[in-house]
C-alpha angles and dihedrals in degrees: 000000000000126000095267092050091050092053092046091050092056092047093050100043107031114102118243115237117237122212088260094046137265119331093232143013124251112282119235109265093008106177092217091060090050094047093050091046092055089057118180094343090089100051125102113272090011090158088068090059100037101042114173103310105035130091131184137207139146141206136224092177135277108279090321121067113259116241088225115032114203144187117204141196114209133194105219092220098057106019138018097175143013090261099076138015134017123309147146116260139176106223117195115208118240091247090051093231098110140035124194126205097212136185093219147166137239103265094191090066091059093044091053096040102044132039131230118331092354091079093059093040093052097045087050092051091051091050091051091047092057095043089059094050110037113095106169093085129133131219091259093060122086137181091214119127119271122227116211092180092233102117092108091062105085099180098069130061096183098090092053090049091050090051096050092041094058110111099175130356147180116214122216124188118217092228093049110037114165121235122280094257091058092047092052092045091052091049093051091047091051089048088057089056090049088054090051089052091050092054091054097050114120091225114003092190093053111046093177090061091044093053092045089054092051092051090049093049092054089065124081115256133170123247113258116234099252110144090179093066114117113189094202093057091042092063090060095055117112101217093184089067091052102053092081098046120121126245120225118209116236133183119271112258115256121231130011118334111255123258107258095201105115093186126256113343115214096215138085120244132207099228094185089056090041089055092051093047093049090048088054096051092043091052091045090056091053092050091050093049091045090055092044092054093049092047094050091052092047090049088052090054093252100125093150091056091045089057089055096054105118133199091218096177085066102035099039106018139258100285101081097088095243138057107216134034109209140154142235114236090259089061099254117139125260121195110201128196114189124209117183138184134162091232133072127304098257094067113115119244136198123260124189124223088246092055091049092049093047092050090053095047093045101032094143093057102030122108126174110204112202110202117193146146091051111181116232093229104037093233093121128038123268118229136240142175131192134233112194130199133002106007094203089066095052108035136060101241120202123181111241104165130065132196111227125199136160117272104226091199096052119115117249 
């Protein structure tokens, strides 16, 4: 059986769902269920598709027929199932007239991680993020929406998740399937794009962190003042190796933070790339502080409190005035704002009006954690110090941002 024959077999033998459901349950030992479950492992020249690190399986449902049968291809390092991660999947429409080869995401992860509409909103944001960054595409691939013709079935959310989770896809019509060589060529080309995606993940061995980073980077954030940042060297940093580094507490600097303006720099800078790199290091700092807070509570025997530590800038958004909700061992609240740069601890950093206001209104619980001197390889600890209370009483604050609008009364 080649790939085209496998796809045709599913089209020709899979039952069509009626508005009230399927006419019958799956029969015990049904050959269709077995064939779909084996996925691409049974096709001719499967070793060409699977290589050394890929696996394949499919699903026709568990006992009940699935509204959308699928056959997936999974990279062991970033996904072992269709429930979590990034993978390639053949999605058959409910009316069995179309099948999509889709670079897709594990919808179950979003359902379990986010509530209500947030799950669909976040999986859509991640799809859009990748569509704007993947370059190894072919003319046959598109980022257009897929339609699995399942909107009339109200008792399943899976089809909608599959649709919103599609990053790129190739559509094949049942009445106009290309030849097997074209199908294999398309699959290998899409696999190349999946490999490109994998290389760009913030932390390939921790998909939850990678997705959290993507959601953070889709939000607007201001560039930190870090004159030591070099975008060319930033691109070479393996962030996945840094997320488990330790942080070493250091004393708070005395006096006013130094002016970071080195004068005029005779070089051009890629500010789009600079923004992305600063988003990465800022997010890395938050992950390190989040882990530090949980570990300190666990070490103090406060496991229940450690389980309640929340990365609120991810779960609730950036507008709260702090990044992490944590606790002291006695159970009292701690609101943590994290500021991170590669360079030394005296470098200035940006503060929003909201952060300043929140620190004043919650001065007894507010802690700014300044993370700095992060090593590029993670072999030695990074450093941090803390500033507690009302920031306006402890820092030299200089306005750096202006709001510009048209003056209607100005002369032209």
